[in-house]
């Protein structure tokens, strides 16, 4: 398993190109699994279920077709994005289990940071009370996962107002900063890595 931490915001097109190449390499057995931790410049992405009516302010930030599951999502500085490229052939070929594992990972990470995250009947992702703090959107190609999760550490929450985030009308968005919790990205990354290893372990031999 390789962990990569981007030192500066990564353009979205660059991230897509990296994931495409890495997924192919993992599927061919040429590269190890990978978790890539990064931030993006302010932008909106549209998942495969995106409803144009939920794009409230189409001229505000660049909009990208992501190819992942889900609807509209915001990415920007202060939000930790984790692109998770796992070989599901070695992990049971179970997409539902993957998504559940990603939720468990985020909940465990938040717990390590002193925040009680939980699932919600409202949809996929992790919530604190009624507010959403983390989103999940994945895609599978040749039984390798890509895209992944986003955790709101200290983003400008007003930037979410240009969309209906994840199609959840009336659901507020929160962050670690808004909750008075940890905002040091290096400490968040440490919690993410430690929790990931507890939840996912290593692929079967």
mmCIF file of C-alpha atoms in Angstrom:
data_model
loop_
_atom_site.group_PDB
_atom_site.id
_atom_site.type_symbol
_atom_site.label_atom_id
_atom_site.label_comp_id
_atom_site.label_asym_id
_atom_site.label_seq_id
_atom_site.Cartn_x
_atom_site.Cartn_y
_atom_site.Cartn_z
ATOM 1 C CA UNK A 1 0.000 0.000 0.000
ATOM 2 C CA UNK A 2 1.387 3.382 -0.996
ATOM 3 C CA UNK A 3 0.322 6.598 0.740
ATOM 4 C CA UNK A 4 0.838 9.855 -1.140
ATOM 5 C CA UNK A 5 0.272 13.328 0.324
ATOM 6 C CA UNK A 6 0.082 16.186 -2.186
ATOM 7 C CA UNK A 7 1.933 19.281 -0.906
ATOM 8 C CA UNK A 8 -0.257 21.749 -2.848
ATOM 9 C CA UNK A 9 -3.796 21.807 -4.312
ATOM 10 C CA UNK A 10 -4.076 19.450 -7.293
ATOM 11 C CA UNK A 11 -5.991 20.480 -10.459
ATOM 12 C CA UNK A 12 -8.938 18.157 -11.016
ATOM 13 C CA UNK A 13 -7.870 17.086 -14.505
ATOM 14 C CA UNK A 14 -4.484 16.074 -13.123
ATOM 15 C CA UNK A 15 -6.134 13.980 -10.420
ATOM 16 C CA UNK A 16 -8.329 12.165 -12.938
ATOM 17 C CA UNK A 17 -5.328 11.393 -15.149
ATOM 18 C CA UNK A 18 -3.332 10.083 -12.197
ATOM 19 C CA UNK A 19 -6.166 7.825 -11.060
ATOM 20 C CA UNK A 20 -6.751 6.466 -14.560
ATOM 21 C CA UNK A 21 -3.085 5.496 -14.871
ATOM 22 C CA UNK A 22 -2.788 4.089 -11.370
ATOM 23 C CA UNK A 23 -5.979 2.022 -11.621
ATOM 24 C CA UNK A 24 -4.718 0.430 -14.837
ATOM 25 C CA UNK A 25 -1.368 -0.314 -13.215
ATOM 26 C CA UNK A 26 -2.990 -1.881 -10.140
ATOM 27 C CA UNK A 27 -5.307 -3.996 -12.314
ATOM 28 C CA UNK A 28 -2.295 -5.217 -14.311
ATOM 29 C CA UNK A 29 -0.303 -5.999 -11.190
ATOM 30 C CA UNK A 30 2.347 -3.357 -11.964
ATOM 31 C CA UNK A 31 1.683 -1.055 -8.998
ATOM 32 C CA UNK A 32 0.607 -1.342 -5.368
ATOM 33 C CA UNK A 33 -2.696 -0.128 -3.984
ATOM 34 C CA UNK A 34 -2.712 3.569 -3.201
ATOM 35 C CA UNK A 35 -4.373 6.174 -1.018
ATOM 36 C CA UNK A 36 -3.762 9.712 -2.261
ATOM 37 C CA UNK A 37 -4.434 12.555 0.180
ATOM 38 C CA UNK A 38 -4.891 15.965 -1.410
ATOM 39 C CA UNK A 39 -6.832 19.199 -1.692
ATOM 40 C CA UNK A 40 -8.329 20.726 -4.827
ATOM 41 C CA UNK A 41 -8.808 24.341 -5.882
ATOM 42 C CA UNK A 42 -12.469 25.412 -5.457
ATOM 43 C CA UNK A 43 -14.650 23.411 -7.870
ATOM 44 C CA UNK A 44 -17.817 21.383 -8.212
ATOM 45 C CA UNK A 45 -17.959 17.815 -9.481
ATOM 46 C CA UNK A 46 -20.963 16.037 -10.940
ATOM 47 C CA UNK A 47 -21.448 12.348 -10.261
ATOM 48 C CA UNK A 48 -23.341 9.980 -12.521
ATOM 49 C CA UNK A 49 -26.637 10.762 -10.737
ATOM 50 C CA UNK A 50 -26.220 14.558 -10.759
ATOM 51 C CA UNK A 51 -29.463 16.509 -11.291
ATOM 52 C CA UNK A 52 -28.911 19.814 -13.171
ATOM 53 C CA UNK A 53 -31.592 21.415 -11.005
ATOM 54 C CA UNK A 54 -29.257 20.976 -8.020
ATOM 55 C CA UNK A 55 -26.581 23.171 -9.577
ATOM 56 C CA UNK A 56 -27.685 26.413 -7.952
ATOM 57 C CA UNK A 57 -24.865 28.687 -9.169
ATOM 58 C CA UNK A 58 -23.316 27.223 -12.349
ATOM 59 C CA UNK A 59 -21.012 30.194 -12.916
ATOM 60 C CA UNK A 60 -19.405 30.224 -9.500
ATOM 61 C CA UNK A 61 -16.659 27.587 -9.814
ATOM 62 C CA UNK A 62 -15.491 25.201 -12.560
ATOM 63 C CA UNK A 63 -17.682 22.124 -12.913
ATOM 64 C CA UNK A 64 -16.270 18.699 -13.795
ATOM 65 C CA UNK A 65 -17.913 15.450 -14.794
ATOM 66 C CA UNK A 66 -16.354 13.096 -12.274
ATOM 67 C CA UNK A 67 -17.550 9.700 -13.504
ATOM 68 C CA UNK A 68 -18.011 8.525 -9.909
ATOM 69 C CA UNK A 69 -21.274 7.615 -8.260
ATOM 70 C CA UNK A 70 -23.337 10.276 -6.524
ATOM 71 C CA UNK A 71 -24.499 13.792 -7.336
ATOM 72 C CA UNK A 72 -22.949 17.264 -7.022
ATOM 73 C CA UNK A 73 -20.074 17.755 -4.595
ATOM 74 C CA UNK A 74 -17.845 20.682 -3.702
ATOM 75 C CA UNK A 75 -14.078 20.363 -3.326
ATOM 76 C CA UNK A 76 -11.750 23.109 -2.192
ATOM 77 C CA UNK A 77 -8.968 24.199 0.155
ATOM 78 C CA UNK A 78 -9.419 23.023 3.722
ATOM 79 C CA UNK A 79 -11.142 19.820 2.632
ATOM 80 C CA UNK A 80 -9.139 16.605 2.771
ATOM 81 C CA UNK A 81 -9.863 14.461 -0.257
ATOM 82 C CA UNK A 82 -8.695 10.855 -0.113
ATOM 83 C CA UNK A 83 -8.626 8.984 -3.407
ATOM 84 C CA UNK A 84 -8.686 5.287 -2.583
ATOM 85 C CA UNK A 85 -7.345 2.891 -5.200
ATOM 86 C CA UNK A 86 -7.838 -0.644 -3.896
ATOM 87 C CA UNK A 87 -7.631 -4.025 -5.623
ATOM 88 C CA UNK A 88 -11.065 -5.466 -4.923
ATOM 89 C CA UNK A 89 -10.114 -8.753 -6.546
ATOM 90 C CA UNK A 90 -7.987 -9.310 -3.447
ATOM 91 C CA UNK A 91 -10.617 -7.845 -1.132
ATOM 92 C CA UNK A 92 -13.711 -9.878 -1.976
ATOM 93 C CA UNK A 93 -15.175 -8.095 -5.031
ATOM 94 C CA UNK A 94 -17.852 -6.510 -2.860
ATOM 95 C CA UNK A 95 -18.683 -2.885 -3.669
ATOM 96 C CA UNK A 96 -21.238 -2.538 -0.869
ATOM 97 C CA UNK A 97 -18.619 -3.742 1.591
ATOM 98 C CA UNK A 98 -16.195 -1.159 0.219
ATOM 99 C CA UNK A 99 -18.635 1.712 0.762
ATOM 100 C CA UNK A 100 -19.453 0.481 4.260
ATOM 101 C CA UNK A 101 -15.731 0.265 4.949
ATOM 102 C CA UNK A 102 -15.204 3.840 3.774
ATOM 103 C CA UNK A 103 -17.946 5.025 6.130
ATOM 104 C CA UNK A 104 -16.408 3.013 8.988
ATOM 105 C CA UNK A 105 -13.022 4.576 8.169
ATOM 106 C CA UNK A 106 -14.380 8.120 8.333
ATOM 107 C CA UNK A 107 -16.299 7.453 11.547
ATOM 108 C CA UNK A 108 -13.170 5.965 13.160
ATOM 109 C CA UNK A 109 -11.088 8.934 11.975
ATOM 110 C CA UNK A 110 -13.559 11.415 13.423
ATOM 111 C CA UNK A 111 -13.634 9.500 16.695
ATOM 112 C CA UNK A 112 -9.840 9.762 16.889
ATOM 113 C CA UNK A 113 -10.255 13.515 16.459
ATOM 114 C CA UNK A 114 -12.863 13.765 19.208
ATOM 115 C CA UNK A 115 -15.945 13.969 16.976
ATOM 116 C CA UNK A 116 -18.869 11.525 16.992
ATOM 117 C CA UNK A 117 -19.696 10.803 13.363
ATOM 118 C CA UNK A 118 -22.505 8.509 12.267
ATOM 119 C CA UNK A 119 -24.392 7.165 9.300
ATOM 120 C CA UNK A 120 -27.727 8.637 8.315
ATOM 121 C CA UNK A 121 -30.811 7.355 6.557
ATOM 122 C CA UNK A 122 -30.502 10.504 4.411
ATOM 123 C CA UNK A 123 -27.822 8.922 2.252
ATOM 124 C CA UNK A 124 -24.248 7.719 1.916
ATOM 125 C CA UNK A 125 -21.620 9.639 3.864
ATOM 126 C CA UNK A 126 -20.960 10.603 7.462
ATOM 127 C CA UNK A 127 -22.914 13.077 9.571
ATOM 128 C CA UNK A 128 -22.552 14.856 12.900
ATOM 129 C CA UNK A 129 -26.071 15.309 14.181
ATOM 130 C CA UNK A 130 -28.090 16.561 11.214
ATOM 131 C CA UNK A 131 -25.089 18.044 9.370
ATOM 132 C CA UNK A 132 -22.928 16.279 6.799
ATOM 133 C CA UNK A 133 -19.184 16.338 7.387
ATOM 134 C CA UNK A 134 -17.894 13.769 4.887
ATOM 135 C CA UNK A 135 -18.932 12.496 1.464
ATOM 136 C CA UNK A 136 -18.265 9.279 -0.434
ATOM 137 C CA UNK A 137 -18.263 8.695 -4.185
ATOM 138 C CA UNK A 138 -16.536 5.746 -5.821
ATOM 139 C CA UNK A 139 -16.075 4.135 -9.176
ATOM 140 C CA UNK A 140 -14.878 0.625 -9.998
ATOM 141 C CA UNK A 141 -12.878 -0.349 -13.069
ATOM 142 C CA UNK A 142 -11.525 -3.872 -13.585
ATOM 143 C CA UNK A 143 -12.266 -4.472 -9.887
ATOM 144 C CA UNK A 144 -10.057 -1.598 -8.789
ATOM 145 C CA UNK A 145 -11.675 1.261 -6.872
ATOM 146 C CA UNK A 146 -10.981 4.930 -7.420
ATOM 147 C CA UNK A 147 -12.290 8.333 -6.377
ATOM 148 C CA UNK A 148 -13.113 7.989 -2.687
ATOM 149 C CA UNK A 149 -13.992 10.312 0.196
ATOM 150 C CA UNK A 150 -13.850 13.961 1.221
ATOM 151 C CA UNK A 151 -13.689 15.184 4.812
ATOM 152 C CA UNK A 152 -14.454 18.791 5.693
ATOM 153 C CA UNK A 153 -11.599 19.986 7.859
ATOM 154 C CA UNK A 154 -11.665 23.785 7.477
ATOM 155 C CA UNK A 155 -13.180 24.654 4.088
ATOM 156 C CA UNK A 156 -15.238 27.758 3.384
ATOM 157 C CA UNK A 157 -18.643 26.219 4.066
ATOM 158 C CA UNK A 158 -20.392 29.013 2.173
ATOM 159 C CA UNK A 159 -18.928 27.539 -1.027
ATOM 160 C CA UNK A 160 -21.335 24.612 -0.694
ATOM 161 C CA UNK A 161 -24.257 26.991 -1.318
ATOM 162 C CA UNK A 162 -23.707 26.888 -5.092
ATOM 163 C CA UNK A 163 -25.050 23.320 -5.202
ATOM 164 C CA UNK A 164 -27.408 21.032 -3.341
ATOM 165 C CA UNK A 165 -24.622 18.917 -1.825
ATOM 166 C CA UNK A 166 -25.138 15.251 -2.665
ATOM 167 C CA UNK A 167 -28.774 16.024 -3.452
ATOM 168 C CA UNK A 168 -29.629 16.490 0.237
ATOM 169 C CA UNK A 169 -32.092 19.377 0.251
ATOM 170 C CA UNK A 170 -32.154 21.205 3.559
ATOM 171 C CA UNK A 171 -29.243 19.252 5.043
ATOM 172 C CA UNK A 172 -26.553 21.543 6.472
ATOM 173 C CA UNK A 173 -22.842 20.984 5.946
ATOM 174 C CA UNK A 174 -20.325 21.170 8.774
ATOM 175 C CA UNK A 175 -16.577 20.816 9.320
ATOM 176 C CA UNK A 176 -14.062 19.987 12.011
ATOM 177 C CA UNK A 177 -13.370 23.710 12.298
ATOM 178 C CA UNK A 178 -17.048 24.567 12.772
ATOM 179 C CA UNK A 179 -17.232 21.920 15.499
ATOM 180 C CA UNK A 180 -14.195 23.311 17.302
ATOM 181 C CA UNK A 181 -12.163 20.161 16.582
ATOM 182 C CA UNK A 182 -8.758 19.480 15.045
ATOM 183 C CA UNK A 183 -7.880 21.469 11.925
ATOM 184 C CA UNK A 184 -4.180 20.661 11.512
ATOM 185 C CA UNK A 185 -4.141 18.716 8.249
ATOM 186 C CA UNK A 186 -1.079 16.651 9.184
ATOM 187 C CA UNK A 187 -2.847 15.436 12.331
ATOM 188 C CA UNK A 188 -5.982 14.686 10.322
ATOM 189 C CA UNK A 189 -3.846 12.695 7.882
ATOM 190 C CA UNK A 190 -2.310 10.709 10.727
ATOM 191 C CA UNK A 191 -5.781 9.849 12.015
ATOM 192 C CA UNK A 192 -6.890 8.857 8.518
ATOM 193 C CA UNK A 193 -3.939 6.539 8.010
ATOM 194 C CA UNK A 194 -4.171 4.887 11.426
ATOM 195 C CA UNK A 195 -7.918 4.350 11.114
ATOM 196 C CA UNK A 196 -7.619 3.056 7.545
ATOM 197 C CA UNK A 197 -5.232 0.330 8.576
ATOM 198 C CA UNK A 198 -7.551 -0.728 11.390
ATOM 199 C CA UNK A 199 -10.625 -0.861 9.129
ATOM 200 C CA UNK A 200 -9.198 -2.238 5.890
ATOM 201 C CA UNK A 201 -5.996 -4.027 6.895
ATOM 202 C CA UNK A 202 -4.104 -5.592 4.011
ATOM 203 C CA UNK A 203 -5.547 -7.446 0.986
ATOM 204 C CA UNK A 204 -5.675 -11.202 1.103
ATOM 205 C CA UNK A 205 -2.605 -12.913 -0.344
#
